[in-house]
Coordinates of C-alpha atoms and ligand atoms in Angstrom, one line a residue:
Chain A
M1 CA 2.6 7.8 24.5
I2 CA 4.1 9.5 21.5
R3 CA 7.5 11.1 21.5
T4 CA 9.6 12.3 18.6
E5 CA 13.2 13.5 18.7
N6 CA 14.5 15.7 15.9
L7 CA 12.3 13.9 13.4
C8 CA 13.1 14.8 9.8
K9 CA 11.6 13.6 6.6
S10 CA 12.8 14.7 3.2
Y11 CA 11.2 13.8 -0.1
G12 CA 14.2 14.3 -2.4
K13 CA 15.4 17.7 -1.6
F14 CA 12.2 18.9 -0.1
E15 CA 12.1 18.8 3.6
A16 CA 8.6 17.9 4.7
L17 CA 9.5 17.6 8.4
K18 CA 12.3 19.6 10.0
N19 CA 13.5 18.5 13.4
L20 CA 10.1 17.8 14.9
N21 CA 10.0 17.4 18.6
L22 CA 6.6 16.3 19.9
T23 CA 5.3 14.8 23.0
V24 CA 1.8 13.4 23.6
D25 CA 0.9 12.1 27.0
K26 CA -1.1 9.0 27.6
G27 CA -4.8 9.6 27.7
T28 CA -4.8 13.0 26.0
V29 CA -6.6 14.0 22.9
Y30 CA -4.0 15.7 20.8
G31 CA -5.2 18.0 18.0
F32 CA -2.8 18.4 15.2
I33 CA -3.6 21.4 13.0
G34 CA -1.8 23.3 10.3
P35 CA -2.4 24.4 6.7
N36 CA -2.1 22.2 3.7
G37 CA 1.3 20.7 3.2
A38 CA 2.4 21.4 6.8
G39 CA 3.5 17.8 7.3
K40 CA 0.7 16.5 9.5
S41 CA 0.1 13.4 7.4
T42 CA 3.8 12.8 7.0
T43 CA 4.2 12.8 10.8
M44 CA 1.2 10.5 11.2
Q45 CA 2.5 8.1 8.6
I46 CA 5.8 7.8 10.3
L47 CA 4.1 7.2 13.6
A48 CA 2.0 4.5 12.0
T49 CA 5.1 2.8 10.7
L50 CA 4.3 3.4 7.1
L51 CA 7.1 5.8 6.4
K52 CA 10.7 5.7 7.4
P53 CA 12.0 8.9 8.8
T54 CA 15.1 10.4 7.1
S55 CA 16.6 11.1 10.4
G56 CA 15.6 11.4 14.0
R57 CA 13.6 8.9 16.0
A58 CA 10.0 8.4 17.2
W59 CA 8.5 6.3 19.9
V60 CA 5.0 5.1 20.4
G61 CA 4.4 3.8 23.9
N62 CA 8.1 3.5 24.4
L63 CA 8.5 1.4 21.3
D64 CA 10.6 2.7 18.4
V65 CA 8.5 3.0 15.3
V66 CA 11.3 1.8 13.0
E67 CA 13.0 -0.9 15.1
Q68 CA 9.9 -2.3 16.7
A69 CA 7.4 -1.6 14.0
D70 CA 5.6 -4.9 14.6
E71 CA 5.0 -4.2 18.3
V72 CA 3.9 -0.6 17.4
R73 CA 1.3 -1.8 15.0
R74 CA -0.3 -3.8 17.7
I75 CA -1.0 -0.8 19.9
I76 CA -2.1 1.8 17.3
G77 CA -5.1 2.2 15.2
Y78 CA -4.4 4.4 12.1
M79 CA -6.9 6.0 9.8
P80 CA -5.4 7.5 6.7
D81 CA -6.7 10.7 5.2
F82 CA -7.9 8.8 2.2
F83 CA -8.6 5.2 2.2
G84 CA -10.4 2.7 0.0
V85 CA -12.6 -0.2 0.9
Y86 CA -13.0 -3.6 -0.6
D87 CA -16.1 -3.5 -2.7
N88 CA -17.1 -7.1 -2.2
L89 CA -17.4 -7.1 1.6
T90 CA -20.3 -6.1 3.8
S91 CA -19.7 -3.7 6.7
L92 CA -19.6 -6.6 9.2
E93 CA -17.3 -8.7 6.9
Y94 CA -15.1 -5.7 6.5
L95 CA -14.5 -5.4 10.2
E96 CA -14.2 -9.2 10.6
F97 CA -11.5 -9.2 7.9
Y98 CA -9.4 -6.6 9.7
A99 CA -9.9 -8.3 13.0
A100 CA -8.5 -11.4 11.3
C101 CA -5.6 -9.4 10.0
Y102 CA -4.8 -8.6 13.6
G103 CA -4.9 -12.3 14.5
I104 CA -8.1 -12.0 16.6
H105 CA -9.7 -15.4 17.2
K106 CA -12.4 -16.4 14.9
H107 CA -15.1 -16.6 17.5
L108 CA -14.5 -13.1 18.7
R109 CA -14.5 -11.3 15.4
R110 CA -18.2 -11.2 14.8
K111 CA -18.9 -10.0 18.3
I112 CA -16.3 -7.3 18.1
G113 CA -17.6 -6.2 14.7
L114 CA -21.1 -5.9 15.9
E115 CA -20.1 -4.0 19.0
L116 CA -18.1 -1.5 16.9
L117 CA -20.8 -1.0 14.4
E118 CA -23.1 -0.2 17.3
L119 CA -20.5 2.2 18.6
V120 CA -20.3 4.2 15.4
G121 CA -24.0 4.0 14.7
L122 CA -23.9 1.7 11.7
A123 CA -25.6 -1.2 13.4
E124 CA -28.5 -1.4 10.8
K125 CA -25.9 -1.3 8.0
Q126 CA -24.1 -4.5 8.9
D127 CA -25.2 -6.4 5.8
T128 CA -24.8 -3.5 3.4
Y129 CA -21.9 -3.7 1.0
V130 CA -19.2 -1.3 2.0
D131 CA -19.0 0.4 -1.4
S132 CA -22.6 1.4 -1.2
L133 CA -22.2 3.3 2.0
S134 CA -22.1 7.1 1.9
R135 CA -18.9 8.9 2.4
G136 CA -19.7 9.8 6.0
M137 CA -20.7 6.2 6.8
K138 CA -17.4 4.9 5.3
Q139 CA -15.6 7.4 7.4
R140 CA -17.4 6.0 10.5
L141 CA -16.7 2.5 9.4
G142 CA -13.1 3.5 9.0
L143 CA -13.0 4.7 12.6
A144 CA -14.6 1.4 13.8
R145 CA -11.9 -0.4 11.8
T146 CA -9.1 1.4 13.7
L147 CA -10.7 -0.1 16.9
V148 CA -10.9 -3.8 16.1
H149 CA -7.8 -4.7 18.0
D150 CA -8.6 -2.4 20.9
P151 CA -5.5 -0.2 20.4
E152 CA -4.2 2.2 23.0
L153 CA -3.5 5.0 20.5
L154 CA -5.6 6.2 17.7
I155 CA -4.0 8.2 14.9
L156 CA -6.7 9.8 12.9
D157 CA -5.8 11.8 9.8
E158 CA -8.5 14.3 9.1
P159 CA -11.3 11.9 10.0
A160 CA -13.9 14.6 9.8
S161 CA -13.2 15.8 6.3
G162 CA -16.1 15.3 3.9
L163 CA -18.6 15.1 6.7
D164 CA -21.6 17.3 7.0
P165 CA -22.1 19.4 10.1
R166 CA -24.4 16.9 11.8
A167 CA -22.1 14.0 11.0
R168 CA -19.2 16.1 12.4
I169 CA -21.0 16.5 15.7
E170 CA -21.8 12.8 15.8
F171 CA -18.2 12.0 15.0
R172 CA -17.1 14.3 17.9
E173 CA -19.4 12.5 20.2
I174 CA -17.9 9.1 19.3
L175 CA -14.4 10.5 19.9
K176 CA -15.6 11.8 23.3
E177 CA -16.8 8.3 24.1
L178 CA -13.4 6.9 23.1
R179 CA -11.7 9.5 25.3
V180 CA -13.8 8.3 28.2
M181 CA -12.6 4.8 27.4
G182 CA -9.1 6.0 28.1
K183 CA -7.7 6.0 24.6
T184 CA -5.0 8.4 23.5
I185 CA -6.1 10.1 20.4
M186 CA -4.0 12.0 17.9
I187 CA -6.3 13.8 15.4
S188 CA -5.4 16.1 12.6
S189 CA -7.5 18.8 10.9
H190 CA -7.3 22.1 9.2
I191 CA -10.3 23.3 11.1
L192 CA -9.6 24.4 14.5
P193 CA -13.1 24.9 15.9
E194 CA -13.7 21.3 15.1
L195 CA -10.9 20.3 17.4
A196 CA -11.1 23.0 20.0
S197 CA -13.9 21.6 22.1
L198 CA -12.5 18.1 21.9
C199 CA -8.7 18.3 22.4
D200 CA -6.8 18.6 25.6
V201 CA -3.7 19.7 23.7
I202 CA -3.2 21.3 20.3
G203 CA -0.1 21.3 18.2
V204 CA 0.1 23.8 15.4
M205 CA 2.3 22.7 12.5
D206 CA 3.5 24.8 9.6
Q207 CA 6.0 24.0 6.9
G208 CA 7.4 21.0 8.7
E209 CA 7.8 22.6 12.1
L210 CA 5.8 22.7 15.2
V211 CA 5.1 26.4 15.6
A212 CA 3.0 26.2 18.7
S213 CA 1.7 23.7 21.2
G214 CA -0.3 23.8 24.4
S215 CA -3.8 23.7 25.6
V216 CA -6.5 25.5 23.6
E217 CA -6.6 28.3 26.2
E218 CA -2.8 28.7 26.2
I219 CA -2.7 29.1 22.5
T220 CA -5.6 31.5 22.3
A221 CA -4.2 33.5 25.2
H222 CA -0.9 33.7 23.6
A223 CA -2.3 34.9 20.3
R224 CA -4.3 37.4 22.1
Q225 CA -1.3 38.7 24.0
G226 CA -1.0 41.4 21.5
R227 CA -4.6 42.5 21.0
T228 CA -5.7 43.3 17.6
L229 CA -7.4 46.6 16.7
E230 CA -9.6 47.0 13.8
I231 CA -9.5 50.5 12.4
R232 CA -11.5 51.9 9.6
V233 CA -10.8 55.3 8.1
L234 CA -12.5 57.3 5.4
G235 CA -9.3 58.6 4.1
G236 CA -5.6 59.0 4.8
L237 CA -5.1 55.3 4.9
E238 CA -1.4 55.5 4.2
E239 CA -0.9 58.2 6.7
A240 CA -2.7 56.2 9.4
K241 CA -0.7 53.2 8.6
E242 CA 2.5 55.2 8.8
Y243 CA 1.6 56.6 12.2
L244 CA 0.7 53.3 13.6
E245 CA 3.9 51.7 12.3
T246 CA 6.0 54.3 14.0
S247 CA 4.3 54.0 17.4
P248 CA 6.3 51.8 19.7
Q249 CA 3.4 49.8 21.1
V250 CA 2.2 48.6 17.7
L251 CA 3.6 45.2 16.9
S252 CA 2.4 44.8 13.4
V253 CA 0.1 46.4 10.9
H254 CA -1.9 44.7 8.2
L255 CA -4.0 46.3 5.6
E256 CA -7.1 44.3 4.8
Q257 CA -9.3 45.9 2.1
E258 CA -10.4 49.2 3.7
K259 CA -9.5 48.1 7.2
I260 CA -6.3 48.4 9.1
L261 CA -5.5 45.6 11.5
A262 CA -3.0 46.6 14.1
K263 CA -1.6 44.3 16.7
V264 CA -0.7 46.2 19.8
S265 CA 0.8 45.4 23.2
G266 CA -0.2 46.9 26.5
D267 CA -3.5 47.7 28.0
E268 CA -6.5 49.8 27.1
S269 CA -4.7 53.1 27.7
V270 CA -2.6 52.3 24.6
Q271 CA -5.8 52.3 22.6
V272 CA -6.8 55.7 23.9
E273 CA -3.4 57.0 23.0
L274 CA -3.5 55.6 19.5
L275 CA -7.0 56.9 18.9
S276 CA -6.1 60.4 20.0
G277 CA -3.0 60.2 18.0
L278 CA -5.0 59.4 14.9
V279 CA -7.6 62.0 15.5
S280 CA -5.0 64.7 16.2
R281 CA -3.5 64.0 12.8
N282 CA -6.9 64.7 11.3
I283 CA -7.4 61.2 10.0
P284 CA -11.2 60.5 9.7
V285 CA -11.6 57.5 11.9
V286 CA -15.0 55.8 11.5
R287 CA -14.4 52.7 13.5
F288 CA -11.9 51.8 16.1
S289 CA -12.5 48.6 17.9
E290 CA -10.8 45.7 19.4
T291 CA -11.5 42.5 17.5
S292 CA -12.6 39.6 19.5
M293 CA -10.5 36.7 18.3
N294 CA -12.2 33.5 17.6
I295 CA -10.3 30.3 17.3
E296 CA -10.0 30.5 13.6
D297 CA -8.3 33.8 13.8
V298 CA -5.9 32.3 16.2
F299 CA -5.1 29.6 13.7
L300 CA -4.6 32.1 10.9
Q301 CA -2.5 34.2 13.0
V302 CA -0.2 31.5 14.3
T303 CA 0.4 30.1 10.9
R304 CA 0.6 33.5 9.2
D305 CA 3.1 34.8 11.7
S306 CA 5.3 31.8 11.1
Q307 CA 5.1 32.4 7.3
G308 CA 6.3 36.0 7.9
G309 CA 9.0 34.3 9.9
K310 CA 9.4 37.3 12.1
E311 CA 7.5 36.2 15.1
H312 CA 7.2 32.5 15.1
E313 CA 10.2 31.9 17.2
S314 CA 8.8 34.0 19.9
I315 CA 5.5 32.2 19.7
A316 CA 7.1 28.8 19.9
A317 CA 9.3 30.0 22.8
T318 CA 6.5 31.4 24.9
V319 CA 4.1 28.6 24.4
E320 CA 6.6 25.9 25.2
Chain B
M1 CA 3.7 -27.5 9.1
N2 CA 2.4 -25.1 11.6
R3 CA 3.5 -22.2 9.4
L4 CA 1.6 -23.7 6.5
R5 CA -1.5 -23.9 8.6
Q6 CA -1.1 -20.3 9.6
L7 CA -0.8 -19.3 6.0
W8 CA -4.0 -21.2 5.2
S9 CA -5.9 -19.4 7.9
N10 CA -4.6 -16.1 6.7
P11 CA -7.4 -13.6 6.2
V12 CA -5.8 -12.1 3.0
L13 CA -5.7 -15.6 1.5
A14 CA -9.3 -16.3 2.5
K15 CA -10.5 -13.0 1.1
E16 CA -8.6 -13.6 -2.2
F17 CA -10.3 -16.9 -2.6
Q18 CA -13.6 -15.5 -1.7
W19 CA -13.1 -12.7 -4.1
R20 CA -11.9 -14.9 -6.9
M21 CA -14.9 -17.2 -6.5
R22 CA -17.4 -14.4 -6.2
A23 CA -16.0 -12.5 -9.2
K24 CA -18.2 -12.7 -12.3
K25 CA -15.2 -13.1 -14.6
T26 CA -13.9 -16.2 -13.0
P27 CA -16.2 -18.7 -14.9
W28 CA -15.4 -16.8 -18.1
I29 CA -11.6 -17.2 -17.6
I30 CA -12.0 -20.9 -17.0
F31 CA -14.4 -21.2 -20.0
F32 CA -12.1 -19.4 -22.4
Y33 CA -9.0 -21.2 -21.1
L34 CA -10.6 -24.6 -21.8
F35 CA -12.2 -23.4 -25.0
I36 CA -8.9 -22.3 -26.5
M37 CA -6.9 -25.3 -25.3
G38 CA -9.6 -27.7 -26.3
G39 CA -10.1 -26.0 -29.7
I40 CA -6.4 -26.2 -30.5
I41 CA -6.0 -29.8 -29.4
L42 CA -9.2 -31.1 -31.0
S43 CA -8.5 -29.5 -34.4
F44 CA -5.0 -30.9 -34.2
L45 CA -6.4 -34.4 -33.6
F46 CA -9.0 -34.0 -36.3
L47 CA -6.4 -33.1 -38.9
F48 CA -4.2 -36.0 -37.8
K49 CA -6.9 -38.6 -37.9
K50 CA -7.9 -37.5 -41.3
S51 CA -4.7 -38.6 -43.0
Q52 CA -4.4 -42.0 -41.3
N53 CA -6.7 -44.1 -39.2
W54 CA -4.2 -45.6 -36.8
F55 CA -2.2 -43.8 -34.2
D56 CA 1.4 -44.5 -33.5
P57 CA 2.8 -44.0 -30.0
N58 CA 5.4 -41.6 -31.3
E59 CA 2.7 -39.3 -32.6
S60 CA 1.0 -39.6 -29.3
I61 CA 4.0 -38.1 -27.6
Y62 CA 4.0 -35.5 -30.3
L63 CA 0.5 -34.7 -29.4
F64 CA 1.2 -34.8 -25.7
T65 CA 4.1 -32.4 -26.1
G66 CA 2.0 -30.1 -28.3
L67 CA -0.8 -30.0 -25.8
S68 CA 1.7 -29.2 -23.0
L69 CA 3.3 -26.4 -25.0
V70 CA -0.1 -24.9 -25.6
Q71 CA -0.8 -25.2 -21.9
L72 CA 2.5 -23.5 -21.2
M73 CA 1.6 -20.6 -23.5
M74 CA -1.8 -20.3 -21.8
L75 CA -0.1 -20.1 -18.4
A76 CA 2.2 -17.4 -19.8
F77 CA -0.8 -15.4 -21.0
V78 CA -3.0 -15.8 -18.0
I79 CA -0.7 -15.6 -14.9
P80 CA 0.9 -12.2 -15.5
G81 CA -2.6 -10.8 -16.1
I82 CA -3.9 -12.1 -12.7
T83 CA -0.8 -11.5 -10.6
A84 CA 0.5 -8.1 -11.9
G85 CA -2.4 -6.3 -10.1
L86 CA -2.3 -8.1 -6.8
V87 CA -0.2 -5.5 -4.9
S88 CA -0.6 -2.4 -7.1
G89 CA -4.3 -3.0 -7.3
E90 CA -4.4 -2.8 -3.5
R91 CA -2.3 0.3 -3.7
E92 CA -4.6 1.9 -6.3
R93 CA -7.6 1.1 -4.3
Q94 CA -5.9 2.8 -1.3
T95 CA -6.3 -0.2 0.9
L96 CA -2.7 -1.0 1.1
P97 CA -1.6 1.4 3.9
I98 CA -4.3 0.0 6.2
L99 CA -3.3 -3.5 5.5
L100 CA 0.3 -2.6 6.2
T101 CA -0.5 -1.1 9.6
T102 CA -2.2 -4.3 10.7
T103 CA 0.0 -6.9 12.4
L104 CA 0.1 -9.0 9.2
S105 CA 3.7 -8.9 7.9
S106 CA 4.6 -7.9 4.4
S107 CA 5.8 -11.4 3.7
K108 CA 2.5 -12.9 4.7
I109 CA 0.6 -10.5 2.5
V110 CA 2.8 -11.3 -0.5
L111 CA 2.8 -15.0 0.1
S112 CA -1.0 -15.3 0.6
K113 CA -1.7 -13.4 -2.5
W114 CA 0.8 -15.6 -4.4
V115 CA -0.7 -18.8 -3.0
A116 CA -4.2 -17.6 -3.9
S117 CA -3.3 -16.9 -7.5
L118 CA -1.4 -20.1 -7.9
S119 CA -4.3 -22.1 -6.5
F120 CA -6.4 -20.6 -9.2
M121 CA -3.9 -21.7 -11.8
V122 CA -3.9 -25.2 -10.4
L123 CA -7.6 -25.1 -10.7
L124 CA -7.3 -24.2 -14.4
I125 CA -4.8 -27.0 -15.0
I126 CA -7.0 -29.5 -13.2
A127 CA -9.9 -28.3 -15.3
S128 CA -7.9 -29.1 -18.4
L129 CA -7.1 -32.7 -17.4
P130 CA -9.9 -34.2 -19.4
L131 CA -8.1 -33.0 -22.6
Y132 CA -5.0 -34.9 -21.5
I133 CA -7.1 -38.0 -21.0
I134 CA -8.0 -37.9 -24.7
V135 CA -4.3 -38.1 -25.5
F136 CA -3.6 -40.7 -22.9
L137 CA -6.2 -42.9 -24.5
F138 CA -4.0 -43.3 -27.5
G139 CA -1.3 -44.8 -25.3
G140 CA 2.5 -44.4 -25.6
I141 CA 2.9 -41.9 -22.7
S142 CA 4.8 -43.1 -19.7
P143 CA 4.2 -41.9 -16.1
D144 CA 7.7 -40.4 -16.3
H145 CA 6.5 -38.0 -19.1
V146 CA 3.5 -37.0 -17.1
V147 CA 5.6 -36.3 -13.9
K148 CA 8.1 -34.3 -15.9
V149 CA 5.5 -32.2 -17.6
F150 CA 3.6 -31.4 -14.5
G151 CA 6.9 -30.6 -12.6
H152 CA 7.7 -28.2 -15.4
F153 CA 4.2 -26.6 -15.2
F154 CA 4.5 -26.2 -11.5
V155 CA 7.9 -24.4 -11.6
T156 CA 6.8 -22.3 -14.5
M157 CA 3.6 -21.3 -12.7
I158 CA 5.5 -20.4 -9.6
F159 CA 8.0 -18.4 -11.5
L160 CA 5.3 -16.5 -13.5
G161 CA 3.3 -15.8 -10.4
S162 CA 6.4 -14.5 -8.5
M163 CA 7.3 -12.3 -11.4
G164 CA 3.8 -10.8 -11.6
I165 CA 3.8 -10.1 -7.9
F166 CA 7.3 -8.7 -8.1
F167 CA 6.4 -6.1 -10.8
S168 CA 3.1 -5.4 -9.0
S169 CA 5.0 -4.6 -5.8
L170 CA 7.8 -2.7 -7.6
I171 CA 5.7 -0.6 -9.8
K172 CA 2.9 1.6 -8.5
R173 CA 0.5 1.3 -11.5
T174 CA -1.2 -2.0 -12.4
G175 CA -1.1 -1.1 -16.1
L176 CA 2.6 -0.6 -16.2
A177 CA 3.3 -3.6 -14.0
T178 CA 1.2 -5.8 -16.3
V179 CA 3.1 -4.5 -19.4
M180 CA 6.4 -5.2 -17.7
A181 CA 5.3 -8.7 -16.8
Y182 CA 4.3 -9.5 -20.4
V183 CA 7.4 -7.9 -21.8
T184 CA 9.5 -10.3 -19.6
V185 CA 7.4 -13.2 -20.7
A186 CA 8.0 -12.2 -24.4
L187 CA 11.7 -11.8 -23.7
I188 CA 11.8 -15.3 -22.3
G189 CA 9.5 -16.9 -24.8
I190 CA 10.6 -15.2 -28.0
G191 CA 13.8 -13.2 -27.2
L192 CA 15.6 -16.3 -26.0
L193 CA 14.6 -18.2 -29.1
I194 CA 16.0 -15.5 -31.4
A195 CA 19.2 -15.2 -29.4
L196 CA 19.6 -19.0 -29.5
Y197 CA 19.0 -19.1 -33.2
L198 CA 21.6 -16.4 -33.9
I199 CA 24.2 -18.0 -31.7
L200 CA 23.7 -21.4 -33.3
T201 CA 23.9 -19.9 -36.8
I202 CA 27.1 -18.1 -36.0
H203 CA 28.5 -21.3 -34.4
Y204 CA 27.7 -23.4 -37.4
S205 CA 29.3 -20.9 -39.8
L206 CA 32.4 -20.8 -37.7
H207 CA 32.6 -24.5 -36.9
P208 CA 30.9 -26.4 -39.7
P209 CA 29.8 -29.8 -38.1
V210 CA 32.2 -32.5 -39.1
Q211 CA 31.0 -35.4 -37.2
S212 CA 27.6 -35.9 -35.7
P213 CA 28.1 -36.0 -32.0
A214 CA 29.6 -32.6 -31.4
S215 CA 28.7 -30.5 -28.4
A216 CA 26.8 -27.1 -28.5
P217 CA 28.4 -24.0 -27.2
V218 CA 27.8 -23.5 -23.5
I219 CA 26.0 -20.2 -24.0
A220 CA 23.5 -21.9 -26.3
E221 CA 22.9 -24.5 -23.8
I222 CA 22.2 -22.0 -21.1
L223 CA 19.8 -20.0 -23.3
A224 CA 18.1 -23.2 -24.2
G225 CA 17.9 -24.3 -20.6
L226 CA 16.2 -21.0 -19.8
H227 CA 13.5 -21.5 -22.4
P228 CA 10.3 -23.1 -21.2
G229 CA 9.4 -24.6 -24.5
I230 CA 12.8 -26.1 -25.4
T231 CA 13.2 -27.6 -22.0
L232 CA 9.8 -29.2 -22.2
I233 CA 10.6 -30.7 -25.6
Y234 CA 13.9 -31.8 -24.2
A235 CA 12.2 -33.6 -21.3
M236 CA 9.9 -35.4 -23.8
Y237 CA 12.5 -36.6 -26.3
S238 CA 15.6 -38.3 -25.0
D239 CA 17.3 -37.9 -28.4
F240 CA 16.9 -34.1 -28.3
D241 CA 19.6 -32.1 -30.1
F242 CA 20.2 -28.7 -31.8
G243 CA 20.4 -29.9 -35.3
G244 CA 23.3 -32.3 -34.7
L245 CA 24.7 -30.7 -31.5
K246 CA 23.9 -32.6 -28.4
P247 CA 23.5 -30.6 -25.2
V248 CA 25.8 -31.6 -22.3
I249 CA 23.9 -30.2 -19.4
N250 CA 20.5 -31.5 -18.4
L251 CA 18.4 -28.7 -19.7
Y252 CA 15.3 -29.8 -17.8
D253 CA 17.0 -29.9 -14.4
F254 CA 18.8 -26.7 -15.2
Y255 CA 15.4 -25.1 -16.0
L256 CA 13.8 -26.3 -12.8
V257 CA 16.6 -25.2 -10.5
T258 CA 17.2 -21.8 -12.2
Y259 CA 13.6 -20.8 -12.1
S260 CA 13.0 -22.0 -8.6
V261 CA 15.9 -19.9 -7.4
L262 CA 14.6 -16.9 -9.4
S263 CA 11.2 -17.3 -8.0
V264 CA 12.5 -17.2 -4.4
L265 CA 14.5 -14.1 -5.3
L266 CA 11.5 -12.4 -6.9
L267 CA 9.4 -13.2 -3.9
I268 CA 11.9 -11.7 -1.5
G269 CA 12.1 -8.7 -3.8
S270 CA 8.3 -8.3 -3.7
V271 CA 8.4 -8.3 0.1
Y272 CA 11.2 -5.8 0.1
F273 CA 9.4 -3.3 -2.1
L274 CA 6.2 -3.8 -0.3
S275 CA 7.4 -3.2 3.3
P276 CA 7.3 0.5 4.1
V277 CA 10.3 0.3 6.4
R278 CA 12.5 -1.5 4.0
F279 CA 15.5 -2.6 5.9
K280 CA 13.2 -4.7 8.0
V281 CA 13.4 -7.2 5.3
W282 CA 17.1 -7.7 6.0
K283 CA 16.2 -8.5 9.6
W284 CA 13.7 -11.0 8.3
V285 CA 16.2 -12.6 5.9
F286 CA 18.9 -12.7 8.5
R287 CA 16.8 -13.8 11.4
P288 CA 17.5 -17.5 11.1
K289 CA 21.2 -16.7 11.3
N290 CA 20.8 -14.8 14.5
K291 CA 18.9 -17.7 16.0
E292 CA 21.6 -20.1 15.1
I293 CA 24.2 -17.9 16.8
K294 CA 22.1 -17.7 19.9
A295 CA 21.5 -21.5 19.9
S296 CA 25.2 -22.3 19.7
Ligands
LIG401 N1 5.2 11.0 -1.4 C1 5.6 12.3 -1.5 N2 6.5 12.7 -2.3 C2 6.9 14.0 -2.4 N3 6.5 15.0 -1.6 C3 5.6 14.6 -0.7 C4 5.1 13.3 -0.6 N4 4.1 13.2 0.4 C5 4.1 14.5 0.9 N5 4.9 15.3 0.3 C6 5.1 16.7 0.6 O1 5.3 16.9 2.0 C7 4.7 18.0 2.5 C8 3.9 17.6 3.6 O2 2.8 16.8 3.2 P1 1.7 16.3 4.2 O3 0.8 15.4 3.4 O4 2.4 15.7 5.4 O5 0.9 17.6 4.6 P2 -0.4 17.8 5.5 O6 -0.1 18.6 6.6 O7 -1.0 16.5 5.8 O8 -1.3 18.6 4.5 P3 -2.9 18.5 4.2 O9 -3.5 19.3 5.3 O10 -3.1 19.0 2.9 O11 -3.3 17.0 4.3 C9 3.9 18.6 1.3 O12 4.6 19.8 0.8 C10 3.9 17.5 0.3 O13 4.0 18.1 -1.0
LIG402 MG1 -2.8 15.5 5.3

């Protein structure tokens, strides 16, 4: 459904996207995560025909987003990260207006509008002026708007930002419904847990590059490949760090306040070895445990590693 | 014809109309427009009638021209104000990206906004017609004068509207776009006059007029032909000259043609700066050519 080939976008000298290669299959829900400024919105704007790539190409449903922009617009529904509404329209009129923009016949507009308001749970707000809706309601109305022409692909840029936890859950339910309807959905977020339960595939972006992509399990499994040990000592922090850094099984050591976080490879016998090593050096260990990684740690790790630059190639390589 | 009907059923156009008619300031704009125009023309009439109690047809033309010049100035004041925000306002409201991802083309968006604002101007002019009727009642104005004046208004409106939209599309901020539009209006309205005055003064000092029917320098004629006020006066008075120098070219026709061409260019420019994937415009411009090639 979506394919990009060495997609690049520069703003002046700054390269926001660097040779992005991305594939999203039809019918999947693709979660796009990454820290601020990673280039998620830029990618989505290019796919939505709003931005011209500096070089490289991109296709949506086998249509080139630059050459066949008109045809692409017909099959996508795009929701920007920030969008305004016309203050003089009611919710229903708002949807009818965009339906008209897509050339939908006059008699169908109202019906489509009502159905969509029903879908996003705004049925009782149909006569409310759009600017008096709450932020979350506007967001839901925005989602309804992306659907007026029944597109095959939805490109949603941080649709859940600014929503309270309950609204997020409701939003997720709506997206699940859309997935059942067979739509391909590309959704961006900074918050991985929000996406984890929803997405079939996740792509992690950082500094204009795709640093990891795969199913949620794959990414988590990969990040866990080296397990992380959390070690707390009462003294001899430097000494402990030095020892850990010299052991061959330890991949990396981070100091976090009073804790040492060590990423190690191998099985549990390695842990035993390291613990006895620390104890034999008379380092007062108070805590020695394997951290259980939740999905947020995975996100932090994947993006932090790529910032370190040291390991991100290996990550990209193994996950691909 | 079919295209025209498509444009009329355009949702952006419909919404612009609806918005303009629902807006609270619309009646005020109409009111002030008529108030100022009526005020000027009635006080003018009043002063005239005081000195003499009959009206001569020449003075009637004088009044008609004066009224039309006032109307022209009003257009120059109002149109940039209502058109310079059409695209940038949409951008500032953050509704433009969404509009651009719909299947509406950039040219349709620009054209429908343009048509909507011009329709409003036509409404203003129609509302001012009763003032003209007062002048007509004194007689002495031929249908030819009327046609010429309204032709002039029409082209001027089209140009001012296109220019407002152009700046609105080119410049991201409505404020700056509005300023640029008014600066352009001032350059045309006042700048041209000053330039013309300087050129004629220099010309006179270099070539003191010997006989009456001498011709003006070409550059002066071009500058005069670009000035809305001068061309309007030219159209009203067949014996128009620059203090003894008779223009060779038809200033009125020159004005209509130049500003029509400029309007088209400005509209194409607006579409160009609006469309996100810019070179698409070139495809749009060259499309008729391609069709011809295919057909032959
Ligand atoms: N119009 C622009 N002009 C210059 N630089 C830009 C422009 N738009 C984006 N950038 C830069 O491109 C980079 C990527 O921006 P982008 O908006 O794609 O990030 P993002 O992943 O969506 O971030 P966020 O999570 O904050 O929304 C940023 O460093 C940003 O500063
Ligand atoms: Mg973003």
